[in-house]
CSV table of C-alpha atoms in Angstrom, one decimal:
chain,number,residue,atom,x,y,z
A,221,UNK,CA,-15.6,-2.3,4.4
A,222,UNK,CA,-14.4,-6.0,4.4
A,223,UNK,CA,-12.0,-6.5,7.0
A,224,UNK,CA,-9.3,-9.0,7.2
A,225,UNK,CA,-8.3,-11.4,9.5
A,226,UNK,CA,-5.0,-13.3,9.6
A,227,UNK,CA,-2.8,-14.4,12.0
A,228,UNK,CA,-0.3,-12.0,13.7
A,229,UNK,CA,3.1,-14.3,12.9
A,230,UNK,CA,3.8,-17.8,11.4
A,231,UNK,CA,7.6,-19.5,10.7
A,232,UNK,CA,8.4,-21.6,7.8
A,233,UNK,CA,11.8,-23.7,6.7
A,234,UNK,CA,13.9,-22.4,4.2
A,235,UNK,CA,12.8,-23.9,0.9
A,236,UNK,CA,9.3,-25.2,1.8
A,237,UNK,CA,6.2,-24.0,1.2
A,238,UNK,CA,4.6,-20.7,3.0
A,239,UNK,CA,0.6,-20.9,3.4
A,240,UNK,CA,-0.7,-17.6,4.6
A,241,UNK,CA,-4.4,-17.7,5.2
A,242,UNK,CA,-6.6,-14.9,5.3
A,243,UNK,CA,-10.4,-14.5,6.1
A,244,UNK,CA,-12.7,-11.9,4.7
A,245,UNK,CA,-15.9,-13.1,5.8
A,246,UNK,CA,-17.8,-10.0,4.6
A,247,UNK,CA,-16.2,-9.4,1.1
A,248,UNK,CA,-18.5,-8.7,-1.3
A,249,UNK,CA,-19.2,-9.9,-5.2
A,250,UNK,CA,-17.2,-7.1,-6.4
A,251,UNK,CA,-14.3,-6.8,-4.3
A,252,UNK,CA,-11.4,-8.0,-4.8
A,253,UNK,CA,-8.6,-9.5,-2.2
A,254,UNK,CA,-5.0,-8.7,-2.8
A,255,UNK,CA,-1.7,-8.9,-1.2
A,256,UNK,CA,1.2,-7.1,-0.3
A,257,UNK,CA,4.2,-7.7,1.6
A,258,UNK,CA,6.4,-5.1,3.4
A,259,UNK,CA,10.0,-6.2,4.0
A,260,UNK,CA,11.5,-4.0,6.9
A,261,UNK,CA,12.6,-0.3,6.3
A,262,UNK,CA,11.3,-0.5,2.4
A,263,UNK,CA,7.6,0.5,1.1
A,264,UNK,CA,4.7,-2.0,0.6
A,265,UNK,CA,5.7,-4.5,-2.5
A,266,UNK,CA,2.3,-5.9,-4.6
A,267,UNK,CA,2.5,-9.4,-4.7
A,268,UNK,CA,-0.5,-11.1,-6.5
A,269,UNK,CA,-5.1,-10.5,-6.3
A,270,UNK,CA,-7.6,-12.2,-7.6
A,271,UNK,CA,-11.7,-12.3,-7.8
A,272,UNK,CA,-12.6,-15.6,-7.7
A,273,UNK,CA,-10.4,-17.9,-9.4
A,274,UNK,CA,-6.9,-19.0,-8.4
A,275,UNK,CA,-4.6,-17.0,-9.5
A,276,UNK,CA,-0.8,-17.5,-10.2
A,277,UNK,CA,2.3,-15.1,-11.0
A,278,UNK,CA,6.0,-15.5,-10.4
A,279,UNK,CA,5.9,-14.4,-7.1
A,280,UNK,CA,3.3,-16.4,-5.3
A,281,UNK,CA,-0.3,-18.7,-6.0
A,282,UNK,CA,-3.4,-17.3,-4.4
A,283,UNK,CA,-5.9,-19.9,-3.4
A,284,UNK,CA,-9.7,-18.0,-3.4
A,285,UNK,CA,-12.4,-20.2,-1.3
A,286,UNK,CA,-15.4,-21.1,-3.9
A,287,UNK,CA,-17.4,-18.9,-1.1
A,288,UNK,CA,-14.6,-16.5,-1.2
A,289,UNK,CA,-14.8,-15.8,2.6
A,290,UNK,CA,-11.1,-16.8,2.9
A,291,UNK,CA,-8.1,-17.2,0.8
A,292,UNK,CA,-4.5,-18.5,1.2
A,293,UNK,CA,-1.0,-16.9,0.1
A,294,UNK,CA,0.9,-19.8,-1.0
A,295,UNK,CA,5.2,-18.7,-1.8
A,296,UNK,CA,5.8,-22.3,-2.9
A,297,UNK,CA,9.9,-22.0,-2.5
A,298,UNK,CA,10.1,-20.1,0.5
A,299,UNK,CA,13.7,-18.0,1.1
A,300,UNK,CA,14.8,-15.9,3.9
A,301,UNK,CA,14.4,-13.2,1.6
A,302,UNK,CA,11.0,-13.6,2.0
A,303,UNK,CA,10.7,-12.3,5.4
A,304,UNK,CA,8.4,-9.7,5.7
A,305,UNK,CA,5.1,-8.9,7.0
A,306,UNK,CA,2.3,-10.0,4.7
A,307,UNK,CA,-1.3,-7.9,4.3
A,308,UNK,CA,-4.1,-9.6,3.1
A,309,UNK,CA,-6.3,-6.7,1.8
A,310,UNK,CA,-10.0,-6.2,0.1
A,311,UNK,CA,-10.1,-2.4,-0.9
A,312,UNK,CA,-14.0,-1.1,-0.6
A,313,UNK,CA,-15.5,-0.7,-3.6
A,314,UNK,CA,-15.7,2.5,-5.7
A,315,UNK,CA,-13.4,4.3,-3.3
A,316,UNK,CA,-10.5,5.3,-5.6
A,317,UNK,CA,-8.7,2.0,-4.8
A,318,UNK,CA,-8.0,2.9,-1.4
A,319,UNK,CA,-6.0,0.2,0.6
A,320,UNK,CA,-6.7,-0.5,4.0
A,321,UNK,CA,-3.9,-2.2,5.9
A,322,UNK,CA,-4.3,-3.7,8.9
A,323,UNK,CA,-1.8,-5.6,10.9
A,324,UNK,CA,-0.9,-8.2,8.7
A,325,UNK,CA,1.3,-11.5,9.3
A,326,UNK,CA,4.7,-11.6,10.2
A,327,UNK,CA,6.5,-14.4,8.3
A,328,UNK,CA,9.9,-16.0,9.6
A,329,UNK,CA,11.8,-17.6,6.9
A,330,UNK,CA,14.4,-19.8,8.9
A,331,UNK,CA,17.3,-21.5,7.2
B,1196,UNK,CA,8.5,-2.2,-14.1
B,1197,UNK,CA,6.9,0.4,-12.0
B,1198,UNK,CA,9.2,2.6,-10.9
B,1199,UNK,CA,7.5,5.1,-7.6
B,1200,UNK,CA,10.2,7.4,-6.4
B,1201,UNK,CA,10.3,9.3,-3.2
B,1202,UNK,CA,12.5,12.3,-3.0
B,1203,UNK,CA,14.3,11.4,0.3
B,1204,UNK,CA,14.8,8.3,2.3
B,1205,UNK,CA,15.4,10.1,5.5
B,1206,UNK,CA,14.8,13.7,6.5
B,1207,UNK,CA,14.6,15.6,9.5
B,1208,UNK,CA,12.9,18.9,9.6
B,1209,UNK,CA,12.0,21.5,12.9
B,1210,UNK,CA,9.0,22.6,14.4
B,1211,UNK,CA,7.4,24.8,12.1
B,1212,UNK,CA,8.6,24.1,9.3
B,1213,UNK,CA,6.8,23.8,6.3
B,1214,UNK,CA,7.5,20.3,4.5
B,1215,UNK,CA,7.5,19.5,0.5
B,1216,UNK,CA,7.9,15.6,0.5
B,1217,UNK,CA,7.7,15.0,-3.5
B,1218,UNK,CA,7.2,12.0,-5.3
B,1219,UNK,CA,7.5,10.5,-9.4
B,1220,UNK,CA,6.0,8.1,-11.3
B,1221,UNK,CA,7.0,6.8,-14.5
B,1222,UNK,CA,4.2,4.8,-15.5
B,1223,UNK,CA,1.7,7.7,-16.4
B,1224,UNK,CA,-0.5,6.6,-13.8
B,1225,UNK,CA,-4.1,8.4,-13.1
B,1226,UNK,CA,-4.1,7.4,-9.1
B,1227,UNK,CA,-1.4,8.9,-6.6
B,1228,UNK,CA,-2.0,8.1,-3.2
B,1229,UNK,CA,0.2,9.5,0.0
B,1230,UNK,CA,0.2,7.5,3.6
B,1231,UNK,CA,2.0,7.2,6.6
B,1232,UNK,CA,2.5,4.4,8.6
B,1233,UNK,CA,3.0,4.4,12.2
B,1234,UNK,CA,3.6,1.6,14.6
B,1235,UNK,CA,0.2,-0.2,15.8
B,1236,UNK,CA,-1.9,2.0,13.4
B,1237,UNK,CA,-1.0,0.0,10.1
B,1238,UNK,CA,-0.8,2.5,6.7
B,1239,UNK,CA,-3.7,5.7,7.1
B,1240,UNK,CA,-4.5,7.5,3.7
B,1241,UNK,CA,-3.7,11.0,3.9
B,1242,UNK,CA,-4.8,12.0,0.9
B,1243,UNK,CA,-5.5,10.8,-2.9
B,1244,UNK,CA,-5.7,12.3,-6.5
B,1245,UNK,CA,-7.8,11.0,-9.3
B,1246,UNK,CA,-6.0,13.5,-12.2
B,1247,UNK,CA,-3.5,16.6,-12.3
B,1248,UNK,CA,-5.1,19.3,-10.4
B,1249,UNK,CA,-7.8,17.1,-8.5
B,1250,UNK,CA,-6.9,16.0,-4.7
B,1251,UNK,CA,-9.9,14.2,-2.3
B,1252,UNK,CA,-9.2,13.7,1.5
B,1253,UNK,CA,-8.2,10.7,3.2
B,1254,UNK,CA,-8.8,9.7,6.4
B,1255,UNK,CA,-6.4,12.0,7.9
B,1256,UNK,CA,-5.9,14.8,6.2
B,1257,UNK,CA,-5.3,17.0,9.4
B,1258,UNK,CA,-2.6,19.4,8.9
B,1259,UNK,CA,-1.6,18.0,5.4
B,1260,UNK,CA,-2.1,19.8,2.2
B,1261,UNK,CA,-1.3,18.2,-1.6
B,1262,UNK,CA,0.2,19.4,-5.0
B,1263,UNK,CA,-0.4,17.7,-8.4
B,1264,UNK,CA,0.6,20.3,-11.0
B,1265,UNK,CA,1.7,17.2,-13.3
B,1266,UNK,CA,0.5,13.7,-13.9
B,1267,UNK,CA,3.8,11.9,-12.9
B,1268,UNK,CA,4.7,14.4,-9.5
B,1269,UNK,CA,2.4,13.9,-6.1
B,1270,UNK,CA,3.8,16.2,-3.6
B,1271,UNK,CA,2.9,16.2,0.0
B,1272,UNK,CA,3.1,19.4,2.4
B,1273,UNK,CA,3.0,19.5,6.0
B,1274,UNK,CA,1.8,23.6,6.4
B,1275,UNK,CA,3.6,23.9,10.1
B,1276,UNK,CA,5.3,20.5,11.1
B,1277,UNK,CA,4.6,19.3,14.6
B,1278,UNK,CA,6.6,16.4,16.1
B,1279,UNK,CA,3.3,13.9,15.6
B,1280,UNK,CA,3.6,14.2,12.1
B,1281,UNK,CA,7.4,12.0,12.6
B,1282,UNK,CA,6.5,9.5,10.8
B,1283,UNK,CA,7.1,7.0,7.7
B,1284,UNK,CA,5.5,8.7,4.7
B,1285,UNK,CA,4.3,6.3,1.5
B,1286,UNK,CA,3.2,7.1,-1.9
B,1287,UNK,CA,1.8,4.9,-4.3
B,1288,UNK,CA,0.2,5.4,-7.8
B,1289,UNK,CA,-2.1,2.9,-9.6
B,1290,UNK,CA,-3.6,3.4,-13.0
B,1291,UNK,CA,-7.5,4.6,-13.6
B,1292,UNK,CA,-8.6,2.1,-16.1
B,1293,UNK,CA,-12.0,4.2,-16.7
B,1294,UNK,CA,-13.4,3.3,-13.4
B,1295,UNK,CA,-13.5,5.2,-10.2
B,1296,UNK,CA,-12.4,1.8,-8.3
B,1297,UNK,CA,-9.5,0.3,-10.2
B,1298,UNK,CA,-8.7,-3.3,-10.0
B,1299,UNK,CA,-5.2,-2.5,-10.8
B,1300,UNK,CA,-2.4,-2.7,-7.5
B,1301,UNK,CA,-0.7,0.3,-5.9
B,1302,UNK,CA,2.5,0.6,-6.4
B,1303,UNK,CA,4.7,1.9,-3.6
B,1304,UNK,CA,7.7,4.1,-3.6
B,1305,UNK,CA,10.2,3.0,-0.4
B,1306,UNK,CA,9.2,5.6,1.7
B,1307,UNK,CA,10.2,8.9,3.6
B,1308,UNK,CA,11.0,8.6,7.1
B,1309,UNK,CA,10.3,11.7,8.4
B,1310,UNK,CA,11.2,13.2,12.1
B,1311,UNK,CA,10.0,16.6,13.2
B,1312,UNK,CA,12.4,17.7,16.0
């Protein structure tokens, strides 16, 4: 299984940008990385995943490294709603889409 | 949008007990998925269904058994609730997409915080 490191907190200002970075070192060519956040006392909310290319949605950009050993969470408008802990995940291959979630990073929105 | 419903936010049960946690999909999914989360131990599978009828083990299945009669309902049951099964309880469901792995995300219900007294 690819395992995920990121780093256990990280603050950002109201309004700028939030960079989350993530390293997967092992992943392999099939697997994908994907991310979730979990804001406090609610269930895990999908945000955005990708293979190789960058990827973009309304929620977020995901930045994939042209190795793809490590990729970045980017919210580009960051609000204090968006504090929550963030889990940067690669589910193993051919096993049902199972999610393994490890400690992920706590973001601080501050006004 | 995906809508993952939980049958109770909060719910406190004894000893003994046996425990129906139930939850809905709307979005005709294939993949229902139940997990608990505890503090410093992350989300742990309990247990996953591919189709009505079919359940595999997750990685702690211990003292858990599942239900899926119908496509949309996943239900969790605890046979004899003991107090380390207090816990946050998640379901998710994804959608099969012909392929045992899907690329498609989970989608989580808001949970089931359940304490065993």
């Amino acid at each position: 299984d690819a395992k995920t490191t990121q780093p256990t907190s990280m603050d950002c200002a109201e309004g700028r940008a939030a960079n989350l970075p993530c390293n997967h070192s092992t992943i392999s060519g099939n697997e994908y990385v994907y991310w979730y956040r979990q804001i406090h006392s609610q269930g895990p909310q999908y945000i955005i995943h990708g293979l190789k290319n960058n990827e973009t949605n309304e929620m977020a950009s995901l930045i994939i490294t042209e190795d793809r050993k490590s990729s970045t969470l980017i919210l580009p408008h960051a609000t204090l709603r968006d504090t929550a802990v963030y889990y940067c995940i690669v589910p193993p291959y051919n096993q049902g889409g199972k999610l393994i979630f490890g400690q992920g990073t706590e973001l601080s929105v501050k006004p | 949008d995906v809508k993952v419903t939980q049958s109770s936010r909060y719910l406190v049960k004894r000893t003994g007990e046996k425990v129906f946690l139930e939850c809905v999909q709307d979005m005709d999914h294939e993949n229902m998925f139940w997990y608990r989360q505890d503090p410093g131990l992350g989300l742990r599978l309990i247990y996953f269904s591919y189709d009505v009828k079919m359940k595999e083990k997750g990685d702690i299945p211990e003292g858990y058994s599942v239900s899926r009669e119908k496509k949309e309902r996943f239900s969790l049951i605890l046979e004899s609730a003991s107090t380390n099964q207090t816990s946050m309880y998640l379901c998710a469901s994804t959608t099969y997409r012909g392929n045992i792995y899907s690329n498609q995300p989970q989608h989580f219900g808001d949970g089931t915080r359940l304490s065993i007294l």
